[in-house]
PDB file of C-alpha atoms in Angstrom:
ATOM      1  CA  UNK A   1       0.000   0.000   0.000  1.00 71.00           C
ATOM      2  CA  UNK A   2       1.145   3.546  -0.700  1.00 70.00           C
ATOM      3  CA  UNK A   3      -0.401   4.722   2.598  1.00 74.00           C
ATOM      4  CA  UNK A   4       2.043   4.339   5.468  1.00 75.00           C
ATOM      5  CA  UNK A   5      -0.677   3.920   8.105  1.00 75.00           C
ATOM      6  CA  UNK A   6      -2.269   1.054   6.164  1.00 81.00           C
ATOM      7  CA  UNK A   7       1.118  -0.412   5.248  1.00 83.00           C
ATOM      8  CA  UNK A   8       2.015  -0.718   8.928  1.00 83.00           C
ATOM      9  CA  UNK A   9      -1.177  -2.685   9.624  1.00 85.00           C
ATOM     10  CA  UNK A  10      -0.592  -4.916   6.602  1.00 87.00           C
ATOM     11  CA  UNK A  11       2.904  -5.776   7.824  1.00 88.00           C
ATOM     12  CA  UNK A  12       1.568  -6.862  11.210  1.00 87.00           C
ATOM     13  CA  UNK A  13      -1.149  -8.895   9.495  1.00 89.00           C
ATOM     14  CA  UNK A  14       1.335 -10.499   7.097  1.00 90.00           C
ATOM     15  CA  UNK A  15       3.608 -11.507   9.965  1.00 90.00           C
ATOM     16  CA  UNK A  16       0.683 -13.156  11.753  1.00 90.00           C
ATOM     17  CA  UNK A  17      -0.383 -15.023   8.617  1.00 90.00           C
ATOM     18  CA  UNK A  18       3.151 -16.286   7.992  1.00 90.00           C
ATOM     19  CA  UNK A  19       3.648 -17.633  11.497  1.00 91.00           C
ATOM     20  CA  UNK A  20       0.155 -19.135  11.792  1.00 91.00           C
ATOM     21  CA  UNK A  21      -0.212 -20.666   8.355  1.00 87.00           C
ATOM     22  CA  UNK A  22      -3.595 -19.014   7.939  1.00 89.00           C
ATOM     23  CA  UNK A  23      -4.645 -17.886   4.444  1.00 88.00           C
ATOM     24  CA  UNK A  24      -6.537 -14.626   4.126  1.00 86.00           C
ATOM     25  CA  UNK A  25      -9.065 -14.053   1.355  1.00 83.00           C
ATOM     26  CA  UNK A  26     -10.396 -10.516   0.858  1.00 80.00           C
ATOM     27  CA  UNK A  27     -13.218  -9.264  -1.326  1.00 78.00           C
ATOM     28  CA  UNK A  28     -14.698  -5.820  -1.742  1.00 73.00           C
ATOM     29  CA  UNK A  29     -18.512  -5.692  -1.659  1.00 73.00           C
ATOM     30  CA  UNK A  30     -20.189  -2.705  -3.347  1.00 70.00           C
ATOM     31  CA  UNK A  31     -22.127  -0.733  -0.770  1.00 65.00           C
ATOM     32  CA  UNK A  32     -25.372  -0.765  -2.756  1.00 63.00           C
ATOM     33  CA  UNK A  33     -25.535  -4.595  -2.580  1.00 70.00           C
ATOM     34  CA  UNK A  34     -24.700  -4.754   1.118  1.00 71.00           C
ATOM     35  CA  UNK A  35     -28.069  -5.320   2.886  1.00 70.00           C
ATOM     36  CA  UNK A  36     -26.725  -4.120   6.232  1.00 67.00           C
ATOM     37  CA  UNK A  37     -25.633  -0.771   4.852  1.00 63.00           C
ATOM     38  CA  UNK A  38     -28.761   0.552   3.134  1.00 57.00           C
ATOM     39  CA  UNK A  39     -30.691   1.657   6.294  1.00 59.00           C
ATOM     40  CA  UNK A  40     -27.848   3.988   7.283  1.00 57.00           C
ATOM     41  CA  UNK A  41     -27.779   5.801   3.934  1.00 54.00           C
ATOM     42  CA  UNK A  42     -29.959   8.812   3.260  1.00 49.00           C
ATOM     43  CA  UNK A  43     -29.099   9.193  -0.428  1.00 48.00           C
ATOM     44  CA  UNK A  44     -28.691   6.759  -3.288  1.00 50.00           C
ATOM     45  CA  UNK A  45     -25.154   5.399  -3.416  1.00 47.00           C
ATOM     46  CA  UNK A  46     -22.982   5.030  -6.507  1.00 49.00           C
ATOM     47  CA  UNK A  47     -20.052   2.640  -6.096  1.00 47.00           C
ATOM     48  CA  UNK A  48     -18.177   4.321  -8.953  1.00 47.00           C
ATOM     49  CA  UNK A  49     -17.827   7.365  -6.682  1.00 47.00           C
ATOM     50  CA  UNK A  50     -17.959   5.970  -3.176  1.00 47.00           C
ATOM     51  CA  UNK A  51     -18.366   7.556   0.216  1.00 46.00           C
ATOM     52  CA  UNK A  52     -15.193   8.797   1.941  1.00 44.00           C
ATOM     53  CA  UNK A  53     -13.052   5.744   2.639  1.00 45.00           C
ATOM     54  CA  UNK A  54     -15.170   3.371   0.560  1.00 47.00           C
ATOM     55  CA  UNK A  55     -15.213   1.989  -2.952  1.00 46.00           C
ATOM     56  CA  UNK A  56     -12.843   2.575  -5.863  1.00 46.00           C
ATOM     57  CA  UNK A  57     -13.418   6.333  -5.922  1.00 49.00           C
ATOM     58  CA  UNK A  58     -12.521   7.199  -2.338  1.00 55.00           C
ATOM     59  CA  UNK A  59     -11.645  10.851  -1.773  1.00 62.00           C
ATOM     60  CA  UNK A  60     -12.241  11.676  -5.420  1.00 68.00           C
ATOM     61  CA  UNK A  61     -13.136  15.294  -4.618  1.00 74.00           C
ATOM     62  CA  UNK A  62      -9.894  15.888  -2.734  1.00 74.00           C
ATOM     63  CA  UNK A  63      -7.979  14.145  -5.492  1.00 71.00           C
ATOM     64  CA  UNK A  64      -9.573  16.363  -8.127  1.00 76.00           C
ATOM     65  CA  UNK A  65      -8.107  19.458  -6.438  1.00 79.00           C
ATOM     66  CA  UNK A  66      -4.773  18.677  -8.113  1.00 81.00           C
ATOM     67  CA  UNK A  67      -4.079  18.317 -11.806  1.00 81.00           C
ATOM     68  CA  UNK A  68      -3.431  14.707 -12.955  1.00 84.00           C
ATOM     69  CA  UNK A  69       0.214  15.444 -13.790  1.00 84.00           C
ATOM     70  CA  UNK A  70       0.744  17.023 -10.364  1.00 87.00           C
ATOM     71  CA  UNK A  71      -0.898  14.079  -8.612  1.00 89.00           C
ATOM     72  CA  UNK A  72       1.307  11.589 -10.416  1.00 91.00           C
ATOM     73  CA  UNK A  73       4.439  13.609  -9.666  1.00 92.00           C
ATOM     74  CA  UNK A  74       3.568  13.796  -5.968  1.00 93.00           C
ATOM     75  CA  UNK A  75       2.708  10.092  -5.784  1.00 92.00           C
ATOM     76  CA  UNK A  76       6.009   9.084  -7.401  1.00 93.00           C
ATOM     77  CA  UNK A  77       7.913  11.249  -4.939  1.00 94.00           C
ATOM     78  CA  UNK A  78       6.052   9.806  -1.939  1.00 93.00           C
ATOM     79  CA  UNK A  79       6.649   6.270  -3.219  1.00 93.00           C
ATOM     80  CA  UNK A  80      10.406   6.921  -3.339  1.00 93.00           C
ATOM     81  CA  UNK A  81      10.213   8.123   0.262  1.00 94.00           C
ATOM     82  CA  UNK A  82       8.318   4.972   1.271  1.00 92.00           C
ATOM     83  CA  UNK A  83      10.927   2.825  -0.466  1.00 91.00           C
ATOM     84  CA  UNK A  84      13.613   4.656   1.506  1.00 92.00           C
ATOM     85  CA  UNK A  85      11.679   4.027   4.731  1.00 90.00           C
ATOM     86  CA  UNK A  86      11.533   0.323   3.958  1.00 88.00           C
ATOM     87  CA  UNK A  87      15.213   0.111   3.020  1.00 88.00           C
ATOM     88  CA  UNK A  88      16.356   2.014   6.104  1.00 87.00           C
ATOM     89  CA  UNK A  89      14.123   0.077   8.482  1.00 86.00           C
ATOM     90  CA  UNK A  90      12.343   3.187   9.732  1.00 85.00           C
ATOM     91  CA  UNK A  91       8.788   2.814  11.001  1.00 87.00           C
ATOM     92  CA  UNK A  92       7.468   6.079  12.469  1.00 88.00           C
ATOM     93  CA  UNK A  93       4.271   5.704  14.453  1.00 87.00           C
ATOM     94  CA  UNK A  94       3.446   9.331  15.300  1.00 89.00           C
ATOM     95  CA  UNK A  95       3.416  12.565  13.347  1.00 91.00           C
ATOM     96  CA  UNK A  96       6.452  13.993  15.218  1.00 92.00           C
ATOM     97  CA  UNK A  97       8.361  10.792  14.433  1.00 92.00           C
ATOM     98  CA  UNK A  98       7.332  10.992  10.786  1.00 93.00           C
ATOM     99  CA  UNK A  99       8.442  14.617  10.710  1.00 94.00           C
ATOM    100  CA  UNK A 100      11.883  13.675  12.075  1.00 94.00           C
ATOM    101  CA  UNK A 101      12.277  10.787   9.641  1.00 94.00           C
ATOM    102  CA  UNK A 102      11.208  12.970   6.726  1.00 95.00           C
ATOM    103  CA  UNK A 103      13.839  15.512   7.713  1.00 95.00           C
ATOM    104  CA  UNK A 104      16.459  12.746   7.771  1.00 94.00           C
ATOM    105  CA  UNK A 105      15.333  11.724   4.292  1.00 95.00           C
ATOM    106  CA  UNK A 106      15.815  15.281   3.039  1.00 95.00           C
ATOM    107  CA  UNK A 107      19.355  15.312   4.423  1.00 95.00           C
ATOM    108  CA  UNK A 108      20.039  11.978   2.749  1.00 94.00           C
ATOM    109  CA  UNK A 109      18.791  13.264  -0.622  1.00 94.00           C
ATOM    110  CA  UNK A 110      20.905  16.399  -0.186  1.00 94.00           C
ATOM    111  CA  UNK A 111      24.132  14.460   0.420  1.00 93.00           C
ATOM    112  CA  UNK A 112      23.535  11.787  -2.212  1.00 92.00           C
ATOM    113  CA  UNK A 113      22.766  14.348  -4.938  1.00 91.00           C
ATOM    114  CA  UNK A 114      25.364  16.933  -3.984  1.00 91.00           C
ATOM    115  CA  UNK A 115      22.852  19.583  -2.962  1.00 90.00           C
ATOM    116  CA  UNK A 116      20.422  18.926  -5.811  1.00 91.00           C
ATOM    117  CA  UNK A 117      16.976  17.417  -5.435  1.00 93.00           C
ATOM    118  CA  UNK A 118      15.149  20.098  -3.439  1.00 94.00           C
ATOM    119  CA  UNK A 119      12.241  20.035  -5.893  1.00 93.00           C
ATOM    120  CA  UNK A 120      11.849  16.308  -5.204  1.00 95.00           C
ATOM    121  CA  UNK A 121      11.876  16.952  -1.461  1.00 95.00           C
ATOM    122  CA  UNK A 122       9.156  19.575  -1.899  1.00 95.00           C
ATOM    123  CA  UNK A 123       7.111  17.068  -3.900  1.00 95.00           C
ATOM    124  CA  UNK A 124       7.424  14.509  -1.085  1.00 95.00           C
ATOM    125  CA  UNK A 125       6.178  16.980   1.511  1.00 95.00           C
ATOM    126  CA  UNK A 126       3.307  18.236  -0.640  1.00 93.00           C
ATOM    127  CA  UNK A 127       2.496  14.687  -1.729  1.00 92.00           C
ATOM    128  CA  UNK A 128       2.094  13.503   1.872  1.00 92.00           C
ATOM    129  CA  UNK A 129      -0.155  16.463   2.580  1.00 90.00           C
ATOM    130  CA  UNK A 130      -2.154  15.719  -0.575  1.00 88.00           C
ATOM    131  CA  UNK A 131      -2.706  12.084   0.405  1.00 86.00           C
ATOM    132  CA  UNK A 132      -3.312  12.910   4.077  1.00 87.00           C
ATOM    133  CA  UNK A 133      -4.610  16.500   4.321  1.00 87.00           C
ATOM    134  CA  UNK A 134      -4.954  16.292   8.108  1.00 87.00           C
ATOM    135  CA  UNK A 135      -1.158  16.108   8.365  1.00 88.00           C
ATOM    136  CA  UNK A 136      -0.750  19.590   6.920  1.00 88.00           C
ATOM    137  CA  UNK A 137       0.928  21.942   9.371  1.00 88.00           C
ATOM    138  CA  UNK A 138       2.621  19.181  11.391  1.00 90.00           C
ATOM    139  CA  UNK A 139       5.944  18.956   9.511  1.00 93.00           C
ATOM    140  CA  UNK A 140       7.803  21.793  11.218  1.00 94.00           C
ATOM    141  CA  UNK A 141      11.224  20.113  11.235  1.00 94.00           C
ATOM    142  CA  UNK A 142      10.984  19.081   7.596  1.00 95.00           C
ATOM    143  CA  UNK A 143       9.793  22.519   6.515  1.00 94.00           C
ATOM    144  CA  UNK A 144      12.725  24.083   8.382  1.00 96.00           C
ATOM    145  CA  UNK A 145      15.107  21.685   6.610  1.00 95.00           C
ATOM    146  CA  UNK A 146      13.726  22.752   3.233  1.00 95.00           C
ATOM    147  CA  UNK A 147      14.154  26.398   4.181  1.00 95.00           C
ATOM    148  CA  UNK A 148      17.783  25.759   5.116  1.00 95.00           C
ATOM    149  CA  UNK A 149      18.283  23.821   1.877  1.00 94.00           C
ATOM    150  CA  UNK A 150      17.020  26.791  -0.117  1.00 93.00           C
ATOM    151  CA  UNK A 151      19.439  29.095   1.697  1.00 93.00           C
ATOM    152  CA  UNK A 152      22.425  26.811   1.151  1.00 93.00           C
ATOM    153  CA  UNK A 153      21.562  26.087  -2.487  1.00 90.00           C
ATOM    154  CA  UNK A 154      19.519  29.050  -3.734  1.00 88.00           C
ATOM    155  CA  UNK A 155      17.561  28.759  -6.943  1.00 82.00           C
ATOM    156  CA  UNK A 156      19.301  30.171  -9.983  1.00 78.00           C
ATOM    157  CA  UNK A 157      16.807  32.041 -12.205  1.00 80.00           C
ATOM    158  CA  UNK A 158      17.040  31.445 -15.916  1.00 83.00           C
ATOM    159  CA  UNK A 159      18.417  34.434 -17.831  1.00 88.00           C
ATOM    160  CA  UNK A 160      15.985  36.261 -20.123  1.00 90.00           C
ATOM    161  CA  UNK A 161      16.313  36.328 -23.884  1.00 90.00           C
ATOM    162  CA  UNK A 162      16.252  39.687 -25.642  1.00 90.00           C
ATOM    163  CA  UNK A 163      14.189  40.114 -28.780  1.00 91.00           C
ATOM    164  CA  UNK A 164      17.263  39.948 -31.032  1.00 92.00           C
ATOM    165  CA  UNK A 165      18.447  36.683 -29.445  1.00 93.00           C
ATOM    166  CA  UNK A 166      14.936  35.215 -29.630  1.00 93.00           C
ATOM    167  CA  UNK A 167      14.838  35.950 -33.363  1.00 94.00           C
ATOM    168  CA  UNK A 168      18.249  34.361 -33.932  1.00 95.00           C
ATOM    169  CA  UNK A 169      17.297  31.236 -31.951  1.00 95.00           C
ATOM    170  CA  UNK A 170      13.983  30.960 -33.810  1.00 95.00           C
ATOM    171  CA  UNK A 171      15.751  31.298 -37.156  1.00 95.00           C
ATOM    172  CA  UNK A 172      18.217  28.576 -36.222  1.00 95.00           C
ATOM    173  CA  UNK A 173      15.374  26.269 -35.137  1.00 95.00           C
ATOM    174  CA  UNK A 174      13.704  26.805 -38.519  1.00 94.00           C
ATOM    175  CA  UNK A 175      16.965  26.177 -40.402  1.00 95.00           C
ATOM    176  CA  UNK A 176      17.500  22.975 -38.398  1.00 93.00           C
ATOM    177  CA  UNK A 177      14.227  21.555 -39.703  1.00 92.00           C
ATOM    178  CA  UNK A 178      11.697  22.767 -37.128  1.00 92.00           C
ATOM    179  CA  UNK A 179       9.973  25.681 -38.864  1.00 93.00           C
ATOM    180  CA  UNK A 180       6.919  25.408 -36.623  1.00 93.00           C
ATOM    181  CA  UNK A 181       9.234  25.365 -33.588  1.00 93.00           C
ATOM    182  CA  UNK A 182      10.844  28.608 -34.770  1.00 94.00           C
ATOM    183  CA  UNK A 183       7.442  30.238 -35.144  1.00 94.00           C
ATOM    184  CA  UNK A 184       6.547  28.899 -31.707  1.00 94.00           C
ATOM    185  CA  UNK A 185       9.633  30.485 -30.163  1.00 95.00           C
ATOM    186  CA  UNK A 186       8.641  33.905 -31.511  1.00 94.00           C
ATOM    187  CA  UNK A 187       5.032  33.394 -30.447  1.00 94.00           C
ATOM    188  CA  UNK A 188       6.103  32.390 -26.934  1.00 93.00           C
ATOM    189  CA  UNK A 189       8.294  35.501 -26.734  1.00 94.00           C
ATOM    190  CA  UNK A 190       5.553  37.811 -27.978  1.00 92.00           C
ATOM    191  CA  UNK A 191       2.794  36.374 -25.774  1.00 91.00           C
ATOM    192  CA  UNK A 192       4.778  35.346 -22.668  1.00 91.00           C
ATOM    193  CA  UNK A 193       3.780  31.716 -23.133  1.00 92.00           C
ATOM    194  CA  UNK A 194       5.073  28.806 -21.088  1.00 91.00           C
ATOM    195  CA  UNK A 195       6.340  25.889 -23.135  1.00 91.00           C
ATOM    196  CA  UNK A 196       3.404  23.706 -22.082  1.00 90.00           C
ATOM    197  CA  UNK A 197       0.906  26.392 -23.056  1.00 91.00           C
ATOM    198  CA  UNK A 198       2.589  26.864 -26.430  1.00 92.00           C
ATOM    199  CA  UNK A 199       2.834  23.202 -27.378  1.00 92.00           C
ATOM    200  CA  UNK A 200      -0.800  22.521 -26.460  1.00 92.00           C
ATOM    201  CA  UNK A 201      -2.193  25.113 -28.899  1.00 92.00           C
ATOM    202  CA  UNK A 202      -4.464  23.486 -31.481  1.00 91.00           C
ATOM    203  CA  UNK A 203      -5.730  24.800 -34.770  1.00 89.00           C
ATOM    204  CA  UNK A 204      -9.145  25.570 -33.303  1.00 89.00           C
ATOM    205  CA  UNK A 205      -7.541  27.704 -30.559  1.00 90.00           C
ATOM    206  CA  UNK A 206      -6.399  30.403 -33.019  1.00 89.00           C
ATOM    207  CA  UNK A 207      -8.823  33.153 -33.979  1.00 88.00           C
ATOM    208  CA  UNK A 208      -7.525  35.263 -36.873  1.00 85.00           C
ATOM    209  CA  UNK A 209      -8.815  38.682 -37.893  1.00 79.00           C
ATOM    210  CA  UNK A 210     -12.586  38.770 -38.591  1.00 75.00           C
ATOM    211  CA  UNK A 211     -13.135  35.413 -36.905  1.00 77.00           C
ATOM    212  CA  UNK A 212     -16.840  35.352 -35.912  1.00 75.00           C
ATOM    213  CA  UNK A 213     -15.935  33.871 -32.518  1.00 78.00           C
ATOM    214  CA  UNK A 214     -14.280  37.158 -31.499  1.00 74.00           C
ATOM    215  CA  UNK A 215     -17.473  39.165 -31.686  1.00 73.00           C
ATOM    216  CA  UNK A 216     -18.062  42.680 -32.896  1.00 69.00           C
ATOM    217  CA  UNK A 217     -15.458  45.295 -32.092  1.00 72.00           C
ATOM    218  CA  UNK A 218     -12.669  42.817 -31.287  1.00 73.00           C
ATOM    219  CA  UNK A 219      -9.680  43.215 -33.555  1.00 78.00           C
ATOM    220  CA  UNK A 220      -6.375  41.393 -33.938  1.00 83.00           C
ATOM    221  CA  UNK A 221      -5.339  37.758 -33.579  1.00 88.00           C
ATOM    222  CA  UNK A 222      -6.215  35.938 -30.364  1.00 90.00           C
ATOM    223  CA  UNK A 223      -5.217  32.531 -29.040  1.00 91.00           C
ATOM    224  CA  UNK A 224      -7.184  30.445 -26.594  1.00 90.00           C
ATOM    225  CA  UNK A 225      -5.109  28.728 -23.907  1.00 91.00           C
ATOM    226  CA  UNK A 226      -7.097  25.708 -22.783  1.00 86.00           C
ATOM    227  CA  UNK A 227      -5.052  24.962 -19.681  1.00 83.00           C
ATOM    228  CA  UNK A 228      -2.726  27.393 -17.918  1.00 83.00           C
ATOM    229  CA  UNK A 229      -1.121  27.731 -14.521  1.00 79.00           C
ATOM    230  CA  UNK A 230      -3.680  30.370 -13.537  1.00 77.00           C
ATOM    231  CA  UNK A 231      -6.787  28.646 -14.889  1.00 78.00           C
ATOM    232  CA  UNK A 232      -8.569  27.174 -17.884  1.00 82.00           C
ATOM    233  CA  UNK A 233      -9.752  28.835 -21.089  1.00 85.00           C
ATOM    234  CA  UNK A 234      -7.539  31.920 -20.945  1.00 88.00           C
ATOM    235  CA  UNK A 235      -6.757  34.035 -24.003  1.00 87.00           C
ATOM    236  CA  UNK A 236      -3.880  36.134 -25.258  1.00 90.00           C
ATOM    237  CA  UNK A 237      -3.509  38.576 -28.142  1.00 90.00           C
ATOM    238  CA  UNK A 238      -0.673  38.271 -30.655  1.00 91.00           C
ATOM    239  CA  UNK A 239       0.698  41.811 -30.824  1.00 90.00           C
ATOM    240  CA  UNK A 240       3.583  41.574 -33.278  1.00 91.00           C
ATOM    241  CA  UNK A 241       2.561  41.939 -36.965  1.00 92.00           C
ATOM    242  CA  UNK A 242       5.477  39.692 -37.944  1.00 93.00           C
ATOM    243  CA  UNK A 243       4.371  36.910 -35.615  1.00 93.00           C
ATOM    244  CA  UNK A 244       0.768  37.261 -36.790  1.00 91.00           C
ATOM    245  CA  UNK A 245       1.874  36.748 -40.388  1.00 92.00           C
ATOM    246  CA  UNK A 246       4.059  33.762 -39.469  1.00 93.00           C
ATOM    247  CA  UNK A 247       1.156  32.261 -37.551  1.00 92.00           C
ATOM    248  CA  UNK A 248      -1.100  32.693 -40.600  1.00 91.00           C
ATOM    249  CA  UNK A 249       1.474  30.892 -42.762  1.00 92.00           C
ATOM    250  CA  UNK A 250       1.732  28.120 -40.177  1.00 92.00           C
ATOM    251  CA  UNK A 251      -2.037  27.615 -40.237  1.00 89.00           C
ATOM    252  CA  UNK A 252      -1.873  27.199 -44.011  1.00 88.00           C
ATOM    253  CA  UNK A 253       0.790  24.522 -43.629  1.00 86.00           C
ATOM    254  CA  UNK A 254      -0.874  22.522 -40.878  1.00 83.00           C
ATOM    255  CA  UNK A 255      -3.255  19.768 -42.054  1.00 79.00           C
ATOM    256  CA  UNK A 256      -6.952  20.485 -41.701  1.00 78.00           C
ATOM    257  CA  UNK A 257      -8.522  19.466 -38.428  1.00 72.00           C
ATOM    258  CA  UNK A 258      -9.750  21.410 -35.417  1.00 72.00           C
ATOM    259  CA  UNK A 259      -7.724  19.352 -32.958  1.00 81.00           C
ATOM    260  CA  UNK A 260      -4.483  19.437 -34.952  1.00 87.00           C
ATOM    261  CA  UNK A 261      -1.546  20.660 -32.849  1.00 91.00           C
ATOM    262  CA  UNK A 262       0.400  23.571 -34.344  1.00 91.00           C
ATOM    263  CA  UNK A 263       3.729  23.075 -32.621  1.00 92.00           C
ATOM    264  CA  UNK A 264       6.020  20.168 -31.660  1.00 92.00           C
ATOM    265  CA  UNK A 265       5.632  18.353 -28.352  1.00 92.00           C
ATOM    266  CA  UNK A 266       7.204  19.918 -25.267  1.00 92.00           C
ATOM    267  CA  UNK A 267      10.129  17.482 -25.279  1.00 93.00           C
ATOM    268  CA  UNK A 268      10.801  18.059 -28.995  1.00 94.00           C
ATOM    269  CA  UNK A 269      10.560  21.835 -28.602  1.00 95.00           C
ATOM    270  CA  UNK A 270      12.936  21.837 -25.624  1.00 94.00           C
ATOM    271  CA  UNK A 271      15.431  19.653 -27.468  1.00 95.00           C
ATOM    272  CA  UNK A 272      15.341  21.787 -30.622  1.00 95.00           C
ATOM    273  CA  UNK A 273      15.637  24.982 -28.568  1.00 96.00           C
ATOM    274  CA  UNK A 274      18.677  23.701 -26.638  1.00 95.00           C
ATOM    275  CA  UNK A 275      20.326  22.508 -29.860  1.00 95.00           C
ATOM    276  CA  UNK A 276      19.843  25.939 -31.416  1.00 95.00           C
ATOM    277  CA  UNK A 277      21.346  27.670 -28.388  1.00 95.00           C
ATOM    278  CA  UNK A 278      24.298  25.267 -28.422  1.00 95.00           C
ATOM    279  CA  UNK A 279      24.903  25.828 -32.140  1.00 95.00           C
ATOM    280  CA  UNK A 280      24.872  29.599 -31.636  1.00 94.00           C
ATOM    281  CA  UNK A 281      27.282  29.376 -28.700  1.00 95.00           C
ATOM    282  CA  UNK A 282      24.766  30.757 -26.208  1.00 93.00           C
ATOM    283  CA  UNK A 283      24.827  29.976 -22.511  1.00 91.00           C
ATOM    284  CA  UNK A 284      23.336  26.581 -21.548  1.00 90.00           C
ATOM    285  CA  UNK A 285      21.392  28.478 -18.883  1.00 89.00           C
ATOM    286  CA  UNK A 286      18.948  29.609 -21.577  1.00 91.00           C
ATOM    287  CA  UNK A 287      15.796  27.480 -21.582  1.00 92.00           C
ATOM    288  CA  UNK A 288      12.396  27.870 -23.278  1.00 92.00           C
ATOM    289  CA  UNK A 289      11.183  29.670 -20.152  1.00 91.00           C
ATOM    290  CA  UNK A 290      13.703  32.411 -20.999  1.00 92.00           C
ATOM    291  CA  UNK A 291      11.410  33.370 -23.878  1.00 90.00           C
ATOM    292  CA  UNK A 292       8.795  34.717 -21.468  1.00 84.00           C
ATOM    293  CA  UNK A 293      11.283  36.825 -19.481  1.00 67.00           C
ATOM    294  CA  UNK A 294      11.448  39.628 -22.049  1.00 58.00           C
ATOM    295  CA  UNK A 295      13.738  42.578 -21.312  1.00 47.00           C
ATOM    296  CA  UNK A 296      13.052  44.649 -24.436  1.00 46.00           C
ATOM    297  CA  UNK A 297       9.772  45.353 -26.143  1.00 42.00           C
ATOM    298  CA  UNK A 298       8.955  44.193 -29.641  1.00 41.00           C
ATOM    299  CA  UNK A 299       8.799  47.026 -32.139  1.00 37.00           C
TER     300      UNK A 299
END
């Protein structure tokens, strides 16, 4: 089990079964077919959702508070922590003990990775709080360790790209065979787009001039961002005339289809961007996020 509290009980049960020779058979019974459960329920029950602590959909509302990618990242981090607990023989039984052990784990990650890995440690802490919300606010020692880690190894911000450098990088990406990636680099620079927001733009998300979806009085080219860090269904205007024209040409090149992606995948875009920077002799500290840290305005 990925839950430490349940895992502890399962270990005790497994030890008893091994020493006694008893075989345990378990079966989950849907609540709606359990005759002893119906009188205690006021509303109709759906086993696909479940009441808190029951059925396959337990705590589905709490789980839905995080994006799927975030949930998976947190769960992987917590699983690595649980594996470390098992390998080190630690078995904390109280929250203060768990806090101390978690702090020891952070120190271990720090030493093993030479000061790197703080993002993983943050994911472990947030993952535990996601899986067990009642534990939030009880990890004082671990939180203090993370604060000290940040002071010893401060985050290094990525340098911003100027407009001239962004144009050169985009041109190199196009010359290297990724014309759509080059257009994407300029679009990300002009609209302050994150790489995930850029690479998830579909054909149907672009509204060119005179698009009936824009309504009367709305001019220019607008892009719908289906999923962003600040919310869903956001929009941004493409301000640069050059980028608007390149985007129009890109739409003419992309195969018909509302759901057709306009730009490469995030991994492909990152790889092409880094290759362009390397070819041009730019600092390896430049990343796609540097495109949205503009220091000069676009004429």
